[in-house]
Structure formats: C-alpha cells, structure tokens
Amino acid sequence: MNEFIKQFGIDWRLLISQAVNFLIVLIILRVFVFKSIARILQERKRKVEEGIAKSEEADQRLRDVQDMVQEKLRDAEKRAFALLGEVEAAAKEREAVLLEGSRKKGEALFMEAARSIEAERIKARSELEKEAKNLIRAALQRTIELHPEPFEEALLDKALRSVSAKHI
Amino acid sequence: MTSYPSSFYAKAFRRALQEKRTSTDELVKNFVVLLKKDVAARNRDDIIKGVSREVVRGNGGHWITIETARTLPKTPRERIRRLFSHKDFIEERIRPDLVAGIRIVVDGEKEFDGSLKRKLNKLFS
C-alpha cells in the first residue's frame, strides 16, 4: 500500500491541506453560492411550473372557448336554418297571398273588361236599333206625307168614333 | 207698371161680366183699352186666351183644342162639331209634326191622342 501511494506521489499533508481547502471552499460555496443558486433555481422552477400551469390553463380555456365557439356556431347554424325555414315559409305564404291577390285582381279586371265590352255592345246595339227605328220611322213618315189622305181619313174616322164612344 | 198673371185678368173680366154694371160691348171695349195700355204685347195673347176660356167656362162649356197635321176637310170638321155641345169652344191648331190623325184636348186636362205621331212613338219606343 505504501508502495502504491509512493509510486503515485501522494503526499498526505498536501492531500489533507487540499481536503481542508476543498471543505472550506465547499462551505463557502454552500453558504454563499449554492443557496442563492438553489433559490434562483427554485424560483425559476416555480415560475416554469406556473408558466406550464398557466399554459395548461390557457390551453384548457382555449379548448373551452373553442368548444363554446363550436357550440355557438352549431346553435347559430341551427337558428339560421330555423330562420331560413321560417323565412322560406313566410315567403311561400306571401307568394301565395300575392298570387291569390294577383289572380283576384286579374279576375276582377277580366270581369270589368267583360262588363265594359258587354255594356259597349249593348250600347252599340241600342244605338243601332235607335238609328234603325229613326230611319224606318222617317221613311214611313215621308211615305205617308206623300199621300196622307187615306191615312188621314182612316185615323180621323177611328179617332172620332173612339171619342164619340168615350165622351171625353 | 205692376205685372199680373194672365189668369188674374181673365177672372176679373169674368167677374165684371157677372156683375153687369155696364153693357158687354162697353166692357169688352174697356178691356181692350186696358190691355193696350197696361199689358206688354207678348202677354196679350195669353190674357185673351185666358179670358176666352173663362167666358166659355162661365157659359158652362168646354175649351176644345183640335190638333191636326193639316187643315181639316169640311166633313170631318162637321163630325167633330157634332161631337160637342154648342156651348163648347173649338180651337183648331195645325201641327205638321202629328203627321196624320187628330189630337183632342178638353179644357187643357183631358186628352185623346189619335195622331200618327203617337202611334209611331208607341211602335218605335
């Protein structure tokens, strides 16, 4: 053993002094450096953990928000579909009402036109009849005026007999 | 100058006739003078006709208006004359628009229309 130590050049005094130096340095480091570093590391660890927790919380919130957004979107989509359905139904109803109104107006216009045409036809016929009557009457009158004697005699005779019978 | 209705003159004349304060000739003369002086020319015919009607009515007769398209021949005129009393007054009017036949009006109220115009109107109405 001694041989071995000697061969390696180990000096016990030097070794002990170096050990003492090491211990002193270790104590100094432990007192002044390690604690600060440990505190810094602890603080950093805590911050990192807080950051991770916050990040997870943010992720959770984001997921919640996304879920909420999805829910809202689905809800909005449902509402939109319902609204579209209602609008479509209302539009169809309105269209039906308008069509019915247009049909009624059309019918009324048609009836009015038919009445107007009929009235015009009746008026034209009446005027034609009136004109024809006037023409026939004028022709009869002119014919009688050319040779009034037989008519005059017959009418007078009839009138006087009638007056005699009635005693007016 | 006050304007009176023609019937007023006729009634006044009839009343004067009934009262007989003067002779008929004098009454007629005075009435004519009154008409010339007081009445506008366009009203005289109405008044004279009104007076005539009143006189006829006062005598118990009727005012007969005979309307024909042309002048009546003698025979029908005689027949018409015989239809009515001698107290009645027959006024003849020519109305070419009647075409033929006769229209008789008694006292402006009763009417018999035997004219061709009426028949034509009835036929073509």
Short mmCIF file of N, CA and C in Angstrom, two decimals, chain A:
data_model
loop_
_atom_site.label_atom_id
_atom_site.label_comp_id
_atom_site.label_asym_id
_atom_site.label_seq_id
_atom_site.Cartn_x
_atom_site.Cartn_y
_atom_site.Cartn_z
N MET A 1 0.82 -1.21 0.00
CA MET A 1 0.00 0.00 0.00
C MET A 1 0.85 1.25 0.00
N ASN A 2 1.81 1.28 0.87
CA ASN A 2 2.71 2.41 0.93
C ASN A 2 3.44 2.58 -0.38
N GLU A 3 3.84 1.39 -0.94
CA GLU A 3 4.50 1.41 -2.24
C GLU A 3 3.64 2.06 -3.29
N PHE A 4 2.40 1.59 -3.27
CA PHE A 4 1.44 2.12 -4.21
C PHE A 4 1.29 3.62 -4.08
N ILE A 5 1.14 4.14 -2.88
CA ILE A 5 0.98 5.57 -2.61
C ILE A 5 2.22 6.33 -3.03
N LYS A 6 3.35 5.73 -2.68
CA LYS A 6 4.61 6.36 -3.04
C LYS A 6 4.77 6.46 -4.53
N GLN A 7 4.41 5.34 -5.19
CA GLN A 7 4.51 5.33 -6.65
C GLN A 7 3.62 6.38 -7.32
N PHE A 8 2.52 6.66 -6.75
CA PHE A 8 1.62 7.71 -7.29
C PHE A 8 1.99 9.10 -6.84
N GLY A 9 2.93 9.27 -5.91
CA GLY A 9 3.42 10.56 -5.44
C GLY A 9 2.44 11.27 -4.54
N ILE A 10 1.65 10.54 -3.80
CA ILE A 10 0.68 11.17 -2.91
C ILE A 10 1.34 11.61 -1.67
N ASP A 11 1.09 12.93 -1.26
CA ASP A 11 1.64 13.49 -0.06
C ASP A 11 0.48 13.74 0.88
N TRP A 12 0.48 12.99 2.03
CA TRP A 12 -0.63 13.06 2.96
C TRP A 12 -0.86 14.45 3.45
N ARG A 13 0.10 15.22 3.71
CA ARG A 13 -0.11 16.57 4.23
C ARG A 13 -0.73 17.46 3.18
N LEU A 14 -0.16 17.27 2.02
CA LEU A 14 -0.73 18.05 0.91
C LEU A 14 -2.17 17.64 0.62
N LEU A 15 -2.35 16.35 0.73
CA LEU A 15 -3.71 15.85 0.47
C LEU A 15 -4.70 16.38 1.50
N ILE A 16 -4.25 16.37 2.77
CA ILE A 16 -5.14 16.86 3.84
C ILE A 16 -5.38 18.35 3.67
N SER A 17 -4.27 19.09 3.39
CA SER A 17 -4.50 20.55 3.22
C SER A 17 -5.42 20.86 2.03
N GLN A 18 -5.26 20.06 1.03
CA GLN A 18 -6.16 20.27 -0.14
C GLN A 18 -7.60 19.89 0.21
N ALA A 19 -7.68 18.82 1.07
CA ALA A 19 -9.04 18.43 1.51
C ALA A 19 -9.68 19.51 2.35
N VAL A 20 -8.82 20.11 3.24
CA VAL A 20 -9.35 21.21 4.07
C VAL A 20 -9.75 22.40 3.18
N ASN A 21 -8.85 22.69 2.26
CA ASN A 21 -9.20 23.80 1.32
C ASN A 21 -10.50 23.53 0.58
N PHE A 22 -10.60 22.26 0.17
CA PHE A 22 -11.82 21.90 -0.55
C PHE A 22 -13.06 22.07 0.31
N LEU A 23 -12.89 21.63 1.59
CA LEU A 23 -14.02 21.75 2.51
C LEU A 23 -14.38 23.21 2.74
N ILE A 24 -13.32 24.03 2.91
CA ILE A 24 -13.58 25.47 3.12
C ILE A 24 -14.31 26.07 1.90
N VAL A 25 -13.74 25.71 0.74
CA VAL A 25 -14.38 26.22 -0.50
C VAL A 25 -15.81 25.71 -0.60
N LEU A 26 -15.97 24.42 -0.22
CA LEU A 26 -17.33 23.84 -0.30
C LEU A 26 -18.30 24.56 0.62
N ILE A 27 -17.77 24.82 1.86
CA ILE A 27 -18.64 25.52 2.82
C ILE A 27 -18.98 26.92 2.31
N ILE A 28 -17.93 27.61 1.84
CA ILE A 28 -18.18 28.98 1.32
C ILE A 28 -19.19 28.96 0.16
N LEU A 29 -18.94 28.01 -0.74
CA LEU A 29 -19.86 27.92 -1.88
C LEU A 29 -21.28 27.59 -1.42
N ARG A 30 -21.32 26.63 -0.44
CA ARG A 30 -22.63 26.21 0.02
C ARG A 30 -23.37 27.37 0.68
N VAL A 31 -22.56 28.14 1.49
CA VAL A 31 -23.21 29.24 2.21
C VAL A 31 -23.59 30.40 1.27
N PHE A 32 -22.67 30.74 0.41
CA PHE A 32 -22.89 31.98 -0.38
C PHE A 32 -23.40 31.77 -1.81
N VAL A 33 -23.08 30.62 -2.38
CA VAL A 33 -23.44 30.45 -3.80
C VAL A 33 -24.59 29.47 -4.00
N PHE A 34 -24.38 28.26 -3.37
CA PHE A 34 -25.37 27.21 -3.64
C PHE A 34 -26.77 27.61 -3.24
N LYS A 35 -26.88 28.27 -2.04
CA LYS A 35 -28.23 28.66 -1.59
C LYS A 35 -28.90 29.62 -2.57
N SER A 36 -28.06 30.61 -3.00
CA SER A 36 -28.63 31.59 -3.96
C SER A 36 -29.05 30.92 -5.26
N ILE A 37 -28.07 30.03 -5.71
CA ILE A 37 -28.38 29.34 -6.97
C ILE A 37 -29.61 28.47 -6.80
N ALA A 38 -29.65 27.76 -5.59
CA ALA A 38 -30.81 26.88 -5.36
C ALA A 38 -32.08 27.71 -5.30
N ARG A 39 -31.98 28.87 -4.63
CA ARG A 39 -33.19 29.71 -4.54
C ARG A 39 -33.61 30.19 -5.94
N ILE A 40 -32.59 30.61 -6.70
CA ILE A 40 -32.89 31.07 -8.07
C ILE A 40 -33.53 29.96 -8.88
N LEU A 41 -32.89 28.76 -8.72
CA LEU A 41 -33.42 27.61 -9.48
C LEU A 41 -34.84 27.27 -9.04
N GLN A 42 -34.99 27.32 -7.65
CA GLN A 42 -36.34 27.03 -7.13
C GLN A 42 -37.38 28.03 -7.67
N GLU A 43 -36.92 29.27 -7.64
CA GLU A 43 -37.81 30.35 -8.16
C GLU A 43 -38.13 30.13 -9.63
N ARG A 44 -37.05 29.78 -10.35
CA ARG A 44 -37.24 29.55 -11.79
C ARG A 44 -38.16 28.36 -12.04
N LYS A 45 -37.90 27.28 -11.17
CA LYS A 45 -38.74 26.10 -11.31
C LYS A 45 -40.22 26.45 -11.06
N ARG A 46 -40.36 27.28 -9.99
CA ARG A 46 -41.74 27.65 -9.66
C ARG A 46 -42.39 28.44 -10.81
N LYS A 47 -41.56 29.35 -11.37
CA LYS A 47 -42.08 30.15 -12.47
C LYS A 47 -42.41 29.30 -13.67
N VAL A 48 -41.48 28.33 -13.92
CA VAL A 48 -41.72 27.44 -15.06
C VAL A 48 -43.00 26.64 -14.83
N GLU A 49 -43.12 26.12 -13.54
CA GLU A 49 -44.33 25.34 -13.25
C GLU A 49 -45.59 26.22 -13.38
N GLU A 50 -45.44 27.44 -12.88
CA GLU A 50 -46.58 28.38 -13.02
C GLU A 50 -46.92 28.62 -14.49
N GLY A 51 -45.79 28.79 -15.24
CA GLY A 51 -45.99 29.02 -16.68
C GLY A 51 -46.68 27.85 -17.33
N ILE A 52 -46.19 26.63 -16.94
CA ILE A 52 -46.81 25.43 -17.52
C ILE A 52 -48.28 25.34 -17.13
N ALA A 53 -48.50 25.63 -15.79
CA ALA A 53 -49.89 25.57 -15.31
C ALA A 53 -50.76 26.59 -16.05
N LYS A 54 -50.17 27.77 -16.17
CA LYS A 54 -50.95 28.81 -16.88
C LYS A 54 -51.19 28.43 -18.33
N SER A 55 -50.11 27.86 -18.91
CA SER A 55 -50.24 27.42 -20.29
C SER A 55 -51.33 26.36 -20.44
N GLU A 56 -51.29 25.39 -19.44
CA GLU A 56 -52.34 24.35 -19.50
C GLU A 56 -53.73 24.96 -19.29
N GLU A 57 -53.71 25.93 -18.32
CA GLU A 57 -55.00 26.59 -18.08
C GLU A 57 -55.48 27.32 -19.34
N ALA A 58 -54.46 27.99 -19.98
CA ALA A 58 -54.81 28.72 -21.22
C ALA A 58 -55.28 27.75 -22.29
N ASP A 59 -54.55 26.59 -22.36
CA ASP A 59 -54.99 25.57 -23.34
C ASP A 59 -56.42 25.13 -23.04
N GLN A 60 -56.65 24.90 -21.71
CA GLN A 60 -58.00 24.44 -21.32
C GLN A 60 -59.05 25.50 -21.68
N ARG A 61 -58.64 26.73 -21.37
CA ARG A 61 -59.58 27.83 -21.68
C ARG A 61 -59.82 27.92 -23.18
N LEU A 62 -58.68 27.76 -23.89
CA LEU A 62 -58.81 27.83 -25.36
C LEU A 62 -59.74 26.74 -25.87
N ARG A 63 -59.52 25.50 -25.25
CA ARG A 63 -60.40 24.39 -25.65
C ARG A 63 -61.86 24.70 -25.30
N ASP A 64 -61.98 25.28 -24.06
CA ASP A 64 -63.35 25.64 -23.65
C ASP A 64 -63.97 26.66 -24.61
N VAL A 65 -63.10 27.66 -24.92
CA VAL A 65 -63.59 28.70 -25.84
C VAL A 65 -63.94 28.10 -27.20
N GLN A 66 -63.01 27.18 -27.64
CA GLN A 66 -63.28 26.54 -28.93
C GLN A 66 -64.57 25.73 -28.88
N ASP A 67 -64.71 24.99 -27.72
CA ASP A 67 -65.96 24.23 -27.56
C ASP A 67 -67.16 25.16 -27.59
N MET A 68 -66.96 26.28 -26.83
CA MET A 68 -68.07 27.23 -26.76
C MET A 68 -68.37 27.81 -28.15
N VAL A 69 -67.26 28.12 -28.84
CA VAL A 69 -67.44 28.68 -30.20
C VAL A 69 -68.15 27.67 -31.09
N GLN A 70 -67.70 26.41 -30.97
CA GLN A 70 -68.33 25.35 -31.78
C GLN A 70 -69.82 25.24 -31.43
N GLU A 71 -70.04 25.29 -30.08
CA GLU A 71 -71.44 25.19 -29.62
C GLU A 71 -72.27 26.35 -30.17
N LYS A 72 -71.63 27.54 -30.05
CA LYS A 72 -72.31 28.74 -30.54
C LYS A 72 -72.56 28.65 -32.03
N LEU A 73 -71.52 28.15 -32.73
CA LEU A 73 -71.66 28.02 -34.19
C LEU A 73 -72.78 27.06 -34.55
N ARG A 74 -72.79 25.90 -33.79
CA ARG A 74 -73.86 24.93 -34.06
C ARG A 74 -75.23 25.55 -33.77
N ASP A 75 -75.25 26.28 -32.62
CA ASP A 75 -76.51 26.93 -32.24
C ASP A 75 -76.93 27.96 -33.30
N ALA A 76 -75.92 28.76 -33.70
CA ALA A 76 -76.21 29.78 -34.72
C ALA A 76 -76.65 29.13 -36.03
N GLU A 77 -75.98 27.99 -36.32
CA GLU A 77 -76.35 27.30 -37.57
C GLU A 77 -77.80 26.79 -37.50
N LYS A 78 -78.10 26.22 -36.28
CA LYS A 78 -79.48 25.74 -36.09
C LYS A 78 -80.47 26.88 -36.24
N ARG A 79 -80.12 28.00 -35.55
CA ARG A 79 -81.01 29.17 -35.62
C ARG A 79 -81.15 29.67 -37.05
N ALA A 80 -80.00 29.70 -37.72
CA ALA A 80 -80.01 30.18 -39.11
C ALA A 80 -80.90 29.29 -39.97
N PHE A 81 -80.75 27.96 -39.75
CA PHE A 81 -81.60 27.04 -40.54
C PHE A 81 -83.08 27.25 -40.22
N ALA A 82 -83.30 27.40 -38.86
CA ALA A 82 -84.70 27.61 -38.46
C ALA A 82 -85.24 28.90 -39.07
N LEU A 83 -84.37 29.95 -38.97
CA LEU A 83 -84.78 31.25 -39.52
C LEU A 83 -85.02 31.17 -41.02
N LEU A 84 -84.09 30.46 -41.69
CA LEU A 84 -84.25 30.29 -43.14
C LEU A 84 -85.55 29.58 -43.47
N GLY A 85 -85.81 28.53 -42.64
CA GLY A 85 -87.07 27.79 -42.84
C GLY A 85 -88.27 28.70 -42.65
N GLU A 86 -88.20 29.51 -41.56
CA GLU A 86 -89.33 30.42 -41.30
C GLU A 86 -89.48 31.43 -42.44
N VAL A 87 -88.31 31.98 -42.85
CA VAL A 87 -88.34 32.98 -43.94
C VAL A 87 -88.90 32.36 -45.22
N GLU A 88 -88.45 31.11 -45.46
CA GLU A 88 -88.92 30.43 -46.68
C GLU A 88 -90.43 30.19 -46.62
N ALA A 89 -90.87 29.76 -45.41
CA ALA A 89 -92.31 29.51 -45.25
C ALA A 89 -93.09 30.81 -45.40
N ALA A 90 -92.55 31.88 -44.76
CA ALA A 90 -93.23 33.18 -44.87
C ALA A 90 -93.25 33.66 -46.31
N ALA A 91 -92.10 33.44 -46.99
CA ALA A 91 -92.02 33.87 -48.39
C ALA A 91 -93.03 33.10 -49.24
N LYS A 92 -93.13 31.78 -48.95
CA LYS A 92 -94.09 30.98 -49.71
C LYS A 92 -95.52 31.45 -49.45
N GLU A 93 -95.76 31.73 -48.14
CA GLU A 93 -97.10 32.20 -47.78
C GLU A 93 -97.41 33.53 -48.46
N ARG A 94 -96.38 34.43 -48.39
CA ARG A 94 -96.52 35.74 -49.02
C ARG A 94 -96.73 35.60 -50.53
N GLU A 95 -95.97 34.68 -51.09
CA GLU A 95 -96.08 34.45 -52.54
C GLU A 95 -97.49 33.96 -52.89
N ALA A 96 -97.97 33.04 -52.00
CA ALA A 96 -99.32 32.52 -52.24
C ALA A 96 -100.36 33.63 -52.15
N VAL A 97 -100.16 34.51 -51.11
CA VAL A 97 -101.10 35.62 -50.94
C VAL A 97 -101.05 36.55 -52.15
N LEU A 98 -99.80 36.86 -52.58
CA LEU A 98 -99.64 37.75 -53.74
C LEU A 98 -100.24 37.14 -54.99
N LEU A 99 -99.99 35.83 -55.15
CA LEU A 99 -100.54 35.15 -56.32
C LEU A 99 -102.06 35.17 -56.30
N GLU A 100 -102.59 34.92 -55.09
CA GLU A 100 -104.06 34.93 -54.95
C GLU A 100 -104.61 36.33 -55.25
N GLY A 101 -103.89 37.34 -54.67
CA GLY A 101 -104.29 38.73 -54.93
C GLY A 101 -104.24 39.06 -56.42
N SER A 102 -103.13 38.64 -57.05
CA SER A 102 -102.98 38.91 -58.48
C SER A 102 -104.07 38.20 -59.28
N ARG A 103 -104.35 36.94 -58.84
CA ARG A 103 -105.39 36.19 -59.56
C ARG A 103 -106.75 36.88 -59.43
N LYS A 104 -107.02 37.34 -58.17
CA LYS A 104 -108.30 38.03 -57.95
C LYS A 104 -108.37 39.32 -58.75
N LYS A 105 -107.22 40.06 -58.73
CA LYS A 105 -107.19 41.31 -59.50
C LYS A 105 -107.39 41.04 -60.98
N GLY A 106 -106.73 40.00 -61.43
CA GLY A 106 -106.85 39.62 -62.84
C GLY A 106 -108.28 39.26 -63.18
N GLU A 107 -108.89 38.47 -62.27
CA GLU A 107 -110.28 38.09 -62.49
C GLU A 107 -111.19 39.31 -62.52
N ALA A 108 -110.92 40.23 -61.53
CA ALA A 108 -111.74 41.45 -61.45
C ALA A 108 -111.58 42.28 -62.72
N LEU A 109 -110.31 42.40 -63.17
CA LEU A 109 -110.06 43.17 -64.40
C LEU A 109 -110.75 42.52 -65.60
N PHE A 110 -110.65 41.18 -65.61
CA PHE A 110 -111.28 40.45 -66.71
C PHE A 110 -112.80 40.67 -66.71
N MET A 111 -113.37 40.56 -65.47
CA MET A 111 -114.82 40.74 -65.35
C MET A 111 -115.21 42.16 -65.75
N GLU A 112 -114.38 43.12 -65.28
CA GLU A 112 -114.65 44.52 -65.59
C GLU A 112 -114.59 44.75 -67.10
N ALA A 113 -113.54 44.15 -67.71
CA ALA A 113 -113.40 44.29 -69.16
C ALA A 113 -114.58 43.65 -69.88
N ALA A 114 -114.98 42.47 -69.36
CA ALA A 114 -116.11 41.78 -69.98
C ALA A 114 -117.38 42.61 -69.85
N ARG A 115 -117.55 43.17 -68.63
CA ARG A 115 -118.75 44.02 -68.41
C ARG A 115 -118.72 45.23 -69.33
N SER A 116 -117.52 45.83 -69.42
CA SER A 116 -117.37 47.01 -70.26
C SER A 116 -117.68 46.69 -71.72
N ILE A 117 -117.13 45.55 -72.16
CA ILE A 117 -117.36 45.13 -73.55
C ILE A 117 -118.85 44.87 -73.78
N GLU A 118 -119.46 44.19 -72.79
CA GLU A 118 -120.89 43.88 -72.91
C GLU A 118 -121.71 45.17 -72.94
N ALA A 119 -121.32 46.12 -72.03
CA ALA A 119 -122.03 47.40 -71.99
C ALA A 119 -121.88 48.15 -73.32
N GLU A 120 -120.64 48.11 -73.86
CA GLU A 120 -120.39 48.77 -75.14
C GLU A 120 -121.21 48.11 -76.25
N ARG A 121 -121.27 46.77 -76.18
CA ARG A 121 -122.02 46.03 -77.20
C ARG A 121 -123.50 46.39 -77.12
N ILE A 122 -124.01 46.42 -75.87
CA ILE A 122 -125.42 46.75 -75.69
C ILE A 122 -125.70 48.18 -76.15
N LYS A 123 -124.74 49.07 -75.78
CA LYS A 123 -124.91 50.47 -76.17
C LYS A 123 -124.91 50.61 -77.71
N ALA A 124 -123.94 49.91 -78.34
CA ALA A 124 -123.84 49.99 -79.80
C ALA A 124 -125.10 49.42 -80.44
N ARG A 125 -125.57 48.29 -79.86
CA ARG A 125 -126.79 47.67 -80.40
C ARG A 125 -127.98 48.61 -80.22
N SER A 126 -128.04 49.22 -79.03
CA SER A 126 -129.14 50.14 -78.73
C SER A 126 -129.12 51.33 -79.70
N GLU A 127 -127.90 51.85 -79.91
CA GLU A 127 -127.79 52.99 -80.83
C GLU A 127 -128.17 52.59 -82.25
N LEU A 128 -127.73 51.39 -82.61
CA LEU A 128 -128.07 50.88 -83.95
C LEU A 128 -129.58 50.71 -84.10
N GLU A 129 -130.18 50.13 -83.05
CA GLU A 129 -131.64 49.94 -83.07
C GLU A 129 -132.36 51.29 -83.16
N LYS A 130 -131.82 52.23 -82.35
CA LYS A 130 -132.43 53.57 -82.33
C LYS A 130 -132.35 54.21 -83.72
N GLU A 131 -131.16 54.08 -84.31
CA GLU A 131 -130.95 54.66 -85.64
C GLU A 131 -131.84 53.99 -86.67
N ALA A 132 -131.92 52.66 -86.55
CA ALA A 132 -132.76 51.92 -87.49
C ALA A 132 -134.22 52.34 -87.34
N LYS A 133 -134.64 52.46 -86.06
CA LYS A 133 -136.03 52.89 -85.80
C LYS A 133 -136.28 54.28 -86.38
N ASN A 134 -135.32 55.17 -86.16
CA ASN A 134 -135.48 56.54 -86.67
C ASN A 134 -135.58 56.54 -88.20
N LEU A 135 -134.72 55.68 -88.81
CA LEU A 135 -134.73 55.61 -90.27
C LEU A 135 -136.07 55.08 -90.78
N ILE A 136 -136.53 53.99 -90.15
CA ILE A 136 -137.81 53.39 -90.57
C ILE A 136 -138.94 54.38 -90.34
N ARG A 137 -138.86 55.02 -89.17
CA ARG A 137 -139.90 56.00 -88.83
C ARG A 137 -139.91 57.15 -89.85
N ALA A 138 -138.71 57.65 -90.16
CA ALA A 138 -138.62 58.75 -91.12
C ALA A 138 -139.13 58.31 -92.49
N ALA A 139 -138.79 57.07 -92.88
CA ALA A 139 -139.24 56.56 -94.18
C ALA A 139 -140.76 56.44 -94.20
N LEU A 140 -141.31 55.89 -93.10
CA LEU A 140 -142.77 55.75 -93.00
C LEU A 140 -143.44 57.12 -93.07
N GLN A 141 -142.88 58.04 -92.28
CA GLN A 141 -143.45 59.39 -92.21
C GLN A 141 -143.43 60.06 -93.59
N ARG A 142 -142.26 59.92 -94.27
CA ARG A 142 -142.12 60.53 -95.60
C ARG A 142 -143.11 59.90 -96.59
N THR A 143 -143.25 58.58 -96.51
CA THR A 143 -144.18 57.88 -97.41
C THR A 143 -145.61 58.34 -97.16
N ILE A 144 -145.96 58.44 -95.88
CA ILE A 144 -147.34 58.86 -95.55
C ILE A 144 -147.57 60.30 -95.97
N GLU A 145 -146.53 61.13 -95.79
CA GLU A 145 -146.68 62.55 -96.14
C GLU A 145 -146.86 62.75 -97.65
N LEU A 146 -146.35 61.79 -98.43
CA LEU A 146 -146.52 61.89 -99.89
C LEU A 146 -147.99 61.71 -100.29
N HIS A 147 -148.65 60.76 -99.62
CA HIS A 147 -150.08 60.52 -99.89
C HIS A 147 -150.80 60.36 -98.56
N PRO A 148 -151.05 61.46 -97.85
CA PRO A 148 -151.60 61.35 -96.49
C PRO A 148 -153.10 61.06 -96.44
N GLU A 149 -153.79 61.27 -97.53
CA GLU A 149 -155.26 61.24 -97.49
C GLU A 149 -155.83 59.94 -96.91
N PRO A 150 -155.43 58.78 -97.43
CA PRO A 150 -156.05 57.55 -96.90
C PRO A 150 -155.78 57.36 -95.40
N PHE A 151 -154.54 57.68 -94.97
CA PHE A 151 -154.20 57.54 -93.54
C PHE A 151 -155.00 58.53 -92.70
N GLU A 152 -155.01 59.76 -93.24
CA GLU A 152 -155.71 60.83 -92.52
C GLU A 152 -157.18 60.46 -92.31
N GLU A 153 -157.79 59.99 -93.40
CA GLU A 153 -159.21 59.65 -93.36
C GLU A 153 -159.47 58.52 -92.36
N ALA A 154 -158.63 57.50 -92.47
CA ALA A 154 -158.82 56.33 -91.60
C ALA A 154 -158.60 56.70 -90.14
N LEU A 155 -157.55 57.46 -89.89
CA LEU A 155 -157.23 57.82 -88.50
C LEU A 155 -158.31 58.73 -87.91
N LEU A 156 -158.75 59.69 -88.71
CA LEU A 156 -159.79 60.61 -88.24
C LEU A 156 -161.07 59.85 -87.91
N ASP A 157 -161.42 58.95 -88.82
CA ASP A 157 -162.65 58.18 -88.63
C ASP A 157 -162.56 57.36 -87.34
N LYS A 158 -161.44 56.71 -87.18
CA LYS A 158 -161.24 55.88 -85.99
C LYS A 158 -161.24 56.74 -84.72
N ALA A 159 -160.56 57.88 -84.81
CA ALA A 159 -160.46 58.76 -83.64
C ALA A 159 -161.83 59.31 -83.26
N LEU A 160 -162.58 59.75 -84.23
CA LEU A 160 -163.88 60.36 -83.94
C LEU A 160 -164.86 59.31 -83.39
N ARG A 161 -164.77 58.11 -83.94
CA ARG A 161 -165.64 57.05 -83.41
C ARG A 161 -165.24 56.73 -81.96
N SER A 162 -163.99 56.72 -81.73
CA SER A 162 -163.49 56.41 -80.39
C SER A 162 -163.88 57.51 -79.39
N VAL A 163 -163.73 58.78 -79.82
CA VAL A 163 -164.08 59.91 -78.96
C VAL A 163 -165.58 59.90 -78.68
N SER A 164 -166.36 59.58 -79.70
CA SER A 164 -167.80 59.52 -79.56
C SER A 164 -168.18 58.46 -78.53
N ALA A 165 -167.50 57.35 -78.59
CA ALA A 165 -167.80 56.25 -77.67
C ALA A 165 -167.37 56.59 -76.24
N LYS A 166 -166.29 57.31 -76.11
CA LYS A 166 -165.76 57.60 -74.77
C LYS A 166 -166.40 58.82 -74.13
N HIS A 167 -166.92 59.73 -74.93
CA HIS A 167 -167.50 61.00 -74.46
C HIS A 167 -166.47 61.77 -73.63
N ILE A 168 -165.34 62.04 -74.21
CA ILE A 168 -164.30 62.75 -73.43
C ILE A 168 -164.73 64.20 -73.23
#
